[in-house]
Short mmCIF file of C-alpha atoms in Angstrom, two decimals:
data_model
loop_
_atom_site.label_atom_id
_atom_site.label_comp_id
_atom_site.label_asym_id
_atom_site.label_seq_id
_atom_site.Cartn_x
_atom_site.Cartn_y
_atom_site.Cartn_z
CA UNK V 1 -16.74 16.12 -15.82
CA UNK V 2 -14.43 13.31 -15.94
CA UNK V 3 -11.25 12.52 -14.10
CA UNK V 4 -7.90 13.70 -15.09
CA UNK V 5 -5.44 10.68 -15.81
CA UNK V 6 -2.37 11.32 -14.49
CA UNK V 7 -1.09 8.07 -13.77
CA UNK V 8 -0.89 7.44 -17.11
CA UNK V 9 0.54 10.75 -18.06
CA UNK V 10 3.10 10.43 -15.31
CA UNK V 11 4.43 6.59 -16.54
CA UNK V 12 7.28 7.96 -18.60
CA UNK V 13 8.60 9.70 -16.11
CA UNK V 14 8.50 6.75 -13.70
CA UNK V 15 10.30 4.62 -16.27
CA UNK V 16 13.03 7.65 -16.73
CA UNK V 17 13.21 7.61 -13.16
CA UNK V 18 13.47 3.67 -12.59
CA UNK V 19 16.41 3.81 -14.98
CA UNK V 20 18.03 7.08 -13.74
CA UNK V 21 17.90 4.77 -9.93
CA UNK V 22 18.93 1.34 -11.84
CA UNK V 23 22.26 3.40 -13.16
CA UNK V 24 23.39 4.97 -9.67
CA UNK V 25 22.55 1.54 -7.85
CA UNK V 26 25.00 -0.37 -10.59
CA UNK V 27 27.88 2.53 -9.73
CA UNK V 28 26.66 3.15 -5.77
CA UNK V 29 25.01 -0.10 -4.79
CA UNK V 30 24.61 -3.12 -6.83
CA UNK V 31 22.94 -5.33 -4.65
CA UNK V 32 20.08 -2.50 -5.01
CA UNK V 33 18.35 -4.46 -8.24
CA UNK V 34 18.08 -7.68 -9.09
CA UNK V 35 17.13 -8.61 -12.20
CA UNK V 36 14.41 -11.37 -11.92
CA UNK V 37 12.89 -9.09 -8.95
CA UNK V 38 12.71 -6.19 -10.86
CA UNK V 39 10.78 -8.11 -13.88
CA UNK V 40 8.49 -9.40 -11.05
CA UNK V 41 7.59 -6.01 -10.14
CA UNK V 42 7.63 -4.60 -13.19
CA UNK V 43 4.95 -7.12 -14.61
CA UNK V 44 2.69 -7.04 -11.54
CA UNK V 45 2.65 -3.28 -12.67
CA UNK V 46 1.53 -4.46 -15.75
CA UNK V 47 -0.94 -6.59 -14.46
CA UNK V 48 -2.51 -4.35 -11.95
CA UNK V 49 -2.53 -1.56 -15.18
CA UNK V 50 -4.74 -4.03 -17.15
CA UNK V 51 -6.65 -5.04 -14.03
CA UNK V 52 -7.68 -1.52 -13.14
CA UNK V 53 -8.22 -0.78 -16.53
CA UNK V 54 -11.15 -3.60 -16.81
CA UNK V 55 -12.68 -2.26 -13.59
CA UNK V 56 -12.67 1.06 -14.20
CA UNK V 57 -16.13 1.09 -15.37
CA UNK V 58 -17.96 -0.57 -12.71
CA UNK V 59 -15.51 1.70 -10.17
CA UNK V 60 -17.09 5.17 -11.74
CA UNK V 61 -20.79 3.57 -11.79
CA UNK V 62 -20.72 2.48 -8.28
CA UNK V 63 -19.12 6.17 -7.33
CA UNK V 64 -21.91 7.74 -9.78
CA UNK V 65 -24.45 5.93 -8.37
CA UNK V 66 -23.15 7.17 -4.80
CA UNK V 67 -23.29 10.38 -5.97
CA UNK V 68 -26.95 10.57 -7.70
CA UNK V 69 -27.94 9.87 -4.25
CA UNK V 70 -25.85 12.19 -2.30
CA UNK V 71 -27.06 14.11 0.68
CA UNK V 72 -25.34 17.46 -0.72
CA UNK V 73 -23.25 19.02 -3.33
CA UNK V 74 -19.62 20.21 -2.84
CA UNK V 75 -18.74 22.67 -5.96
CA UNK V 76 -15.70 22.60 -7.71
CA UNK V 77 -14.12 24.95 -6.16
CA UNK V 78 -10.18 24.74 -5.23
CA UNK V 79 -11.02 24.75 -1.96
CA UNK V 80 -13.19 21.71 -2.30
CA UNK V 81 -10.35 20.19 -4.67
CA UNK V 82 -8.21 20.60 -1.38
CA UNK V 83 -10.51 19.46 0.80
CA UNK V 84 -11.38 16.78 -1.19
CA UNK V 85 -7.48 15.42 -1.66
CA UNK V 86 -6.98 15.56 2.61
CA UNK V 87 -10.78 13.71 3.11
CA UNK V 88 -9.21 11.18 0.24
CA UNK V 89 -5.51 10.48 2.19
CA UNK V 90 -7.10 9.95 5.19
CA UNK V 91 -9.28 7.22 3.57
CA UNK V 92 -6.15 5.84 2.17
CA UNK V 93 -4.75 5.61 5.61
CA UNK V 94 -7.57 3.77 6.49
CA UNK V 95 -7.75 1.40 3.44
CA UNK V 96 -3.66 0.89 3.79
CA UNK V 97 -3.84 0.22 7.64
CA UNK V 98 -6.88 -2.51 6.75
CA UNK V 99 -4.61 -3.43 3.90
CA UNK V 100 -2.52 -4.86 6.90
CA UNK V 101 -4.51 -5.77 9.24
CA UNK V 102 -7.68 -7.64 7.51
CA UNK V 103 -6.67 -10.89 5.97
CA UNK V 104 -9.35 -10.88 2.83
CA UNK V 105 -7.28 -7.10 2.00
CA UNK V 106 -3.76 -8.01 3.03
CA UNK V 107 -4.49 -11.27 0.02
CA UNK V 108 -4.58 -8.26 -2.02
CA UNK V 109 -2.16 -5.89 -1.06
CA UNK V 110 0.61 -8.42 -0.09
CA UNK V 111 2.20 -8.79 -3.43
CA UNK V 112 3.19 -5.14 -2.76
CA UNK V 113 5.72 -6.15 -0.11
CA UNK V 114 7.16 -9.15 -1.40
CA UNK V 115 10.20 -7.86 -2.71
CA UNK V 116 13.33 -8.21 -0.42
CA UNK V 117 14.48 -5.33 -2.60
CA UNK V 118 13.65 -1.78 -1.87
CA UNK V 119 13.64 0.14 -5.10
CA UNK V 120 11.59 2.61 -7.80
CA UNK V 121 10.58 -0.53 -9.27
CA UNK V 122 9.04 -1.92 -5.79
CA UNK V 123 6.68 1.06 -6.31
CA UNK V 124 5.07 -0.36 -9.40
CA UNK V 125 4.50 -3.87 -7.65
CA UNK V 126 1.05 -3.86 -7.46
CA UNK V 127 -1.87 -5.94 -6.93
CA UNK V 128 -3.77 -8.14 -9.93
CA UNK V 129 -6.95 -8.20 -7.61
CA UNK V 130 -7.50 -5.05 -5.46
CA UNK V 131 -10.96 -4.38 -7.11
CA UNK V 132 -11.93 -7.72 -6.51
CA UNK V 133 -11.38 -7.18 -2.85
CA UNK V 134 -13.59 -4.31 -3.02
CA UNK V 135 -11.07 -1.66 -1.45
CA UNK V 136 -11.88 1.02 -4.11
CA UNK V 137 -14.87 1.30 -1.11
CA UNK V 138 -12.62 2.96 0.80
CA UNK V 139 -11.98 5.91 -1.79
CA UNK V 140 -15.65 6.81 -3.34
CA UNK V 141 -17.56 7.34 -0.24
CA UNK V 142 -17.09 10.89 -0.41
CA UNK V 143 -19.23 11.02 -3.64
CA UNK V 144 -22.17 10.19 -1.35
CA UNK V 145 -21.32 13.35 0.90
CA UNK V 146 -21.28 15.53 -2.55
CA UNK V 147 -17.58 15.34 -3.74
CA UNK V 148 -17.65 14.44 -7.50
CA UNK V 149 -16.45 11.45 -8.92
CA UNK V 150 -14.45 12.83 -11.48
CA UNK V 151 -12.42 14.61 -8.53
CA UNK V 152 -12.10 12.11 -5.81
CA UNK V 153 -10.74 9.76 -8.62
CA UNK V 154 -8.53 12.53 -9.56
CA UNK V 155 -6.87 13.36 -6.10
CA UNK V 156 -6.43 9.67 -5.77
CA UNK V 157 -4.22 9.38 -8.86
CA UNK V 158 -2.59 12.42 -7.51
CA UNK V 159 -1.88 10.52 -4.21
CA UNK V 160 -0.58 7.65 -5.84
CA UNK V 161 1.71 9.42 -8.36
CA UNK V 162 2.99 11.17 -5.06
CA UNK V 163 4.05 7.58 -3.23
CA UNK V 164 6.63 6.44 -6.34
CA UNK V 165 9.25 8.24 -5.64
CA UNK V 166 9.18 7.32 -1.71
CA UNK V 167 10.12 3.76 -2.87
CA UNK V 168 13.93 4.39 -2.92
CA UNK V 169 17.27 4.13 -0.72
CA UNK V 170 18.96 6.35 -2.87
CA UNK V 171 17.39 8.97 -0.56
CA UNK V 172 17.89 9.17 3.09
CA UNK V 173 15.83 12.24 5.26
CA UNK V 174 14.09 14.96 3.98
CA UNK V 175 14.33 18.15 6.14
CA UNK V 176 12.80 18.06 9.44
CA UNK V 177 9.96 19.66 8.81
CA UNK V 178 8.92 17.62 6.00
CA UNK V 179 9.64 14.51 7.97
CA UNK V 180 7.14 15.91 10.52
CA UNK V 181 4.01 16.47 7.63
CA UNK V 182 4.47 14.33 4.68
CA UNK V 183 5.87 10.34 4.15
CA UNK V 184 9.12 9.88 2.77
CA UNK V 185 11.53 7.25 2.11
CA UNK V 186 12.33 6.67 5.62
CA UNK V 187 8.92 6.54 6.75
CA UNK V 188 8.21 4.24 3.83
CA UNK V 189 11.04 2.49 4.54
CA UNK V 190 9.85 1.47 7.77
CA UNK V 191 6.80 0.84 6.57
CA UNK V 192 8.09 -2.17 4.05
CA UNK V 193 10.42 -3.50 6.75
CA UNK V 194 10.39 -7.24 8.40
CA UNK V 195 12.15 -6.06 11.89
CA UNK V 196 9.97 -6.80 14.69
CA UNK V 197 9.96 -3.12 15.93
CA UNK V 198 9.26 -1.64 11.89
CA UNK V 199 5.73 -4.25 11.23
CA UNK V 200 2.59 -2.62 10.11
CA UNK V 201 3.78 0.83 11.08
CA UNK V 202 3.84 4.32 8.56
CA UNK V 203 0.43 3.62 6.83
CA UNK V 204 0.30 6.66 5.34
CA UNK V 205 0.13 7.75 1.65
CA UNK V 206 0.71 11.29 1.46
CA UNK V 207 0.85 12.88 4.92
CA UNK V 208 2.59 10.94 7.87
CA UNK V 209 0.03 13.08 10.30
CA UNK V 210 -2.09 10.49 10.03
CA UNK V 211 0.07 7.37 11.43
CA UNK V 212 1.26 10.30 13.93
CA UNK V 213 -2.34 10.76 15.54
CA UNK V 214 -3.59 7.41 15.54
CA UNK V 215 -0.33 5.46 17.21
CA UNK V 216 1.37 4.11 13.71
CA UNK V 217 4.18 5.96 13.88
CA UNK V 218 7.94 4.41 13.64
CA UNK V 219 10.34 5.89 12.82
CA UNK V 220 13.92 4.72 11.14
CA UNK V 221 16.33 3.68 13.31
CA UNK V 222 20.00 4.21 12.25
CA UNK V 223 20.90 1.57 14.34
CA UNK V 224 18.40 -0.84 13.36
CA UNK V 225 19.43 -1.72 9.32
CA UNK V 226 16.30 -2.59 7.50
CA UNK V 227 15.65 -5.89 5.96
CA UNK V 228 12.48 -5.46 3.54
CA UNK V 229 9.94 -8.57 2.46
CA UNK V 230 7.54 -10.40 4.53
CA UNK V 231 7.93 -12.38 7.77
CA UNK V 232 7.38 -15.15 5.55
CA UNK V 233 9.45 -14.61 2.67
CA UNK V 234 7.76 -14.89 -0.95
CA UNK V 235 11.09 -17.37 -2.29
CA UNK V 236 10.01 -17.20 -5.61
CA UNK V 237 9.75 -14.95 -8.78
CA UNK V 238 7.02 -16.75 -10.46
CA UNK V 239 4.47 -14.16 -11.57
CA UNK V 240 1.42 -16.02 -10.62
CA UNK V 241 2.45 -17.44 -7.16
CA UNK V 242 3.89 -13.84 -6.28
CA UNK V 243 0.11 -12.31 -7.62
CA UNK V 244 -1.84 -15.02 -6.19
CA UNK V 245 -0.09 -16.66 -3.14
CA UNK V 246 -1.83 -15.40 -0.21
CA UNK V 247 -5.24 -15.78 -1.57
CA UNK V 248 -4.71 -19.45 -1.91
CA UNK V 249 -3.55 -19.93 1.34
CA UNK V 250 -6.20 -17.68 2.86
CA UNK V 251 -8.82 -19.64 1.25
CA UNK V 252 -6.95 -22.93 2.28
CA UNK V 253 -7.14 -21.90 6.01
CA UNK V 254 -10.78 -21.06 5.03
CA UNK V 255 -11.59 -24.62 4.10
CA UNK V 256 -9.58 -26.88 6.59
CA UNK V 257 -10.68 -24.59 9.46
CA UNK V 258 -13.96 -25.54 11.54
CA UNK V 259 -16.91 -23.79 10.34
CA UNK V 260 -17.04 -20.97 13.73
CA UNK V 261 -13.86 -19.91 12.54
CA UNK V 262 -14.06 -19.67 8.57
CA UNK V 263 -15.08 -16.12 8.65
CA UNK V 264 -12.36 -15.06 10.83
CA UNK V 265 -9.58 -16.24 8.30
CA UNK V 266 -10.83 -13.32 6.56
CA UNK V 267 -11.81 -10.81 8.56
CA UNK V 268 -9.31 -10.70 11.34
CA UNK V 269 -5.47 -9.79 11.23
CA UNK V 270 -2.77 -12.08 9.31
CA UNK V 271 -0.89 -14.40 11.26
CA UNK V 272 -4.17 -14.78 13.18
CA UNK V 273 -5.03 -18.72 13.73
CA UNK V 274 -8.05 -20.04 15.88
CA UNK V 275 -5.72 -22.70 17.27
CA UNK V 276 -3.02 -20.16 18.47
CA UNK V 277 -0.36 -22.04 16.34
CA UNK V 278 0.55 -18.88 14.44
CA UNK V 279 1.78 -15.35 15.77
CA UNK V 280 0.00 -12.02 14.30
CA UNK V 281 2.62 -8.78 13.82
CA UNK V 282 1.42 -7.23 17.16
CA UNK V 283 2.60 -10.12 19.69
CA UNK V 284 6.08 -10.37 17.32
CA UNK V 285 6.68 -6.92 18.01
CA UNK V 286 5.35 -6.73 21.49
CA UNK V 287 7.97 -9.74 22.47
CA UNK V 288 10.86 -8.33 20.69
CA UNK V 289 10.14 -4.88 22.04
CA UNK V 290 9.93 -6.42 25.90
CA UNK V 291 13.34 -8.15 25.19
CA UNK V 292 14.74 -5.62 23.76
CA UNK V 293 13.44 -2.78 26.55
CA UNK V 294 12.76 -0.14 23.25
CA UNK V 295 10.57 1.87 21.50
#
């Protein structure tokens, strides 16, 4: 058995839908794309499609290799496909919310929230070095538990194809009820917001249960207009310094720091700094949230 490809199957319709966006935002809301931004995105897309593409093979040996070794065998039945697809989003919670809040993953993931545009095109802004990083950990566990390869890579793809199309504006709420299960553009809107109250909230990939049991949760405020980016803004559309930024200056702070506190350039949060010069998301929030007497 081998995994079904559906990212790639699913590309043309994300560049029909990219396009379908790009002409309502030119009649809606103009400021909505910008040209060099969108080419950023659209070639870190490119570069994370080559990227994965090299990896690939060492990804399915390490999760075969798992699996020769597992401890039991789940069969391929649907209701281990959909058992398998809920046991992979939570793991994506997991890897998204470390994403954030480990410094060795957030040099990889970063690039993802750099745009101070909010758009389909944001969605294909992807890392160059996620394998490197080694969070494909996070996603082939389950082959040592008995869930084939084949189908935990599968439901992943699934779960990513699912996340594109919550990359917009052009959409405001879903119905209530979906709000309540599943991530949409307003959760994900949150999510790649700079306001104090909106940082490192809405983890989730496919079901916003997740951020709602373990204390993520935001939701949008109407009165609280989103600005999107990084607290440190990227100021620049060169390809390499958008792909490559963070890892420099993690690795910087690495080297001019004293040697008990190398490690913890990488391992603990961003905006973490052993001399207290710097302030993480949690205290920004915390001190905007006391002035501002909200939740």
């Amino acid at each position: 058995m081998t995994p079904i490809d559906i990212v790639t199957y699913a590309v043309p319709f994300f560049v029909a839908l990219v396009l379908a966006e790009m002409v309502w935002a030119a009649r809606r809301a103009p400021d909505k794309y910008e040209p060099r931004d969108t080419f950023t995105s659209l070639a870190l897309g490119l570069g994370s499609t080559v990227a994965g593409a090299l990896a690939a093979g060492g990804i399915w040996f390490a999760a075969m290799w798992l699996y020769d070794h597992r401890v039991a065998t789940v069969p391929l039945a649907w209701w281990a496909w959909a058992l398998c697809f809920v046991l992979d989003d939570f793991n994506y919670y997991l890897f998204h919310r470390s994403g954030h809040r480990v410094r060795w993953f957030w040099a990889s993931h970063v690039n993802h929230h750099t745009s101070q545009h909010y758009n389909l095109s944001t969605a294909l802004r992807q890392t160059w070095t996620g394998p490197l990083a080694g969070s494909f950990l996070f996603r082939i566990w389950p082959a040592f538990i008995g869930f084939h390869p084949a189908m935990i890579l599968t439901v992943g793809a699934v779960n990513l194809v699912y996340q594109f199309w919550i990359h917009t504006e052009a959409i405001g709420r879903m119905p209530r009820w979906f709000e309540a299960l599943f991530n949409t553009p307003s959760h994900h809107r949150v999510h790649h917001a700079t306001n104090p109250l909106y940082l490192d909230r809405n983890y989730a990939g496919v079901f916003i249960v997740w951020d709602r049991l373990f204390g993520t949760f935001q939701r949008e405020r109407d009165d609280l207009p989103i600005r999107y980016g990084t607290v440190k803004q990227l100021g620049s559309f060169h390809l390499l310094h958008a792909a490559f930024h963070e890892w420099r200056a993690m690795l910087g702070d690495v080297w001019c720091a004293p040697w008990r506190h190398k490690l913890s350039y990488l391992v603990r949060a961003p905006g973490w700094s052993h001399d207290g010069s710097r302030e993480g998301s949690d205290a920004i929030r915390a001190r905007w949230v006391q002035r501002r007497g909200i939740e």
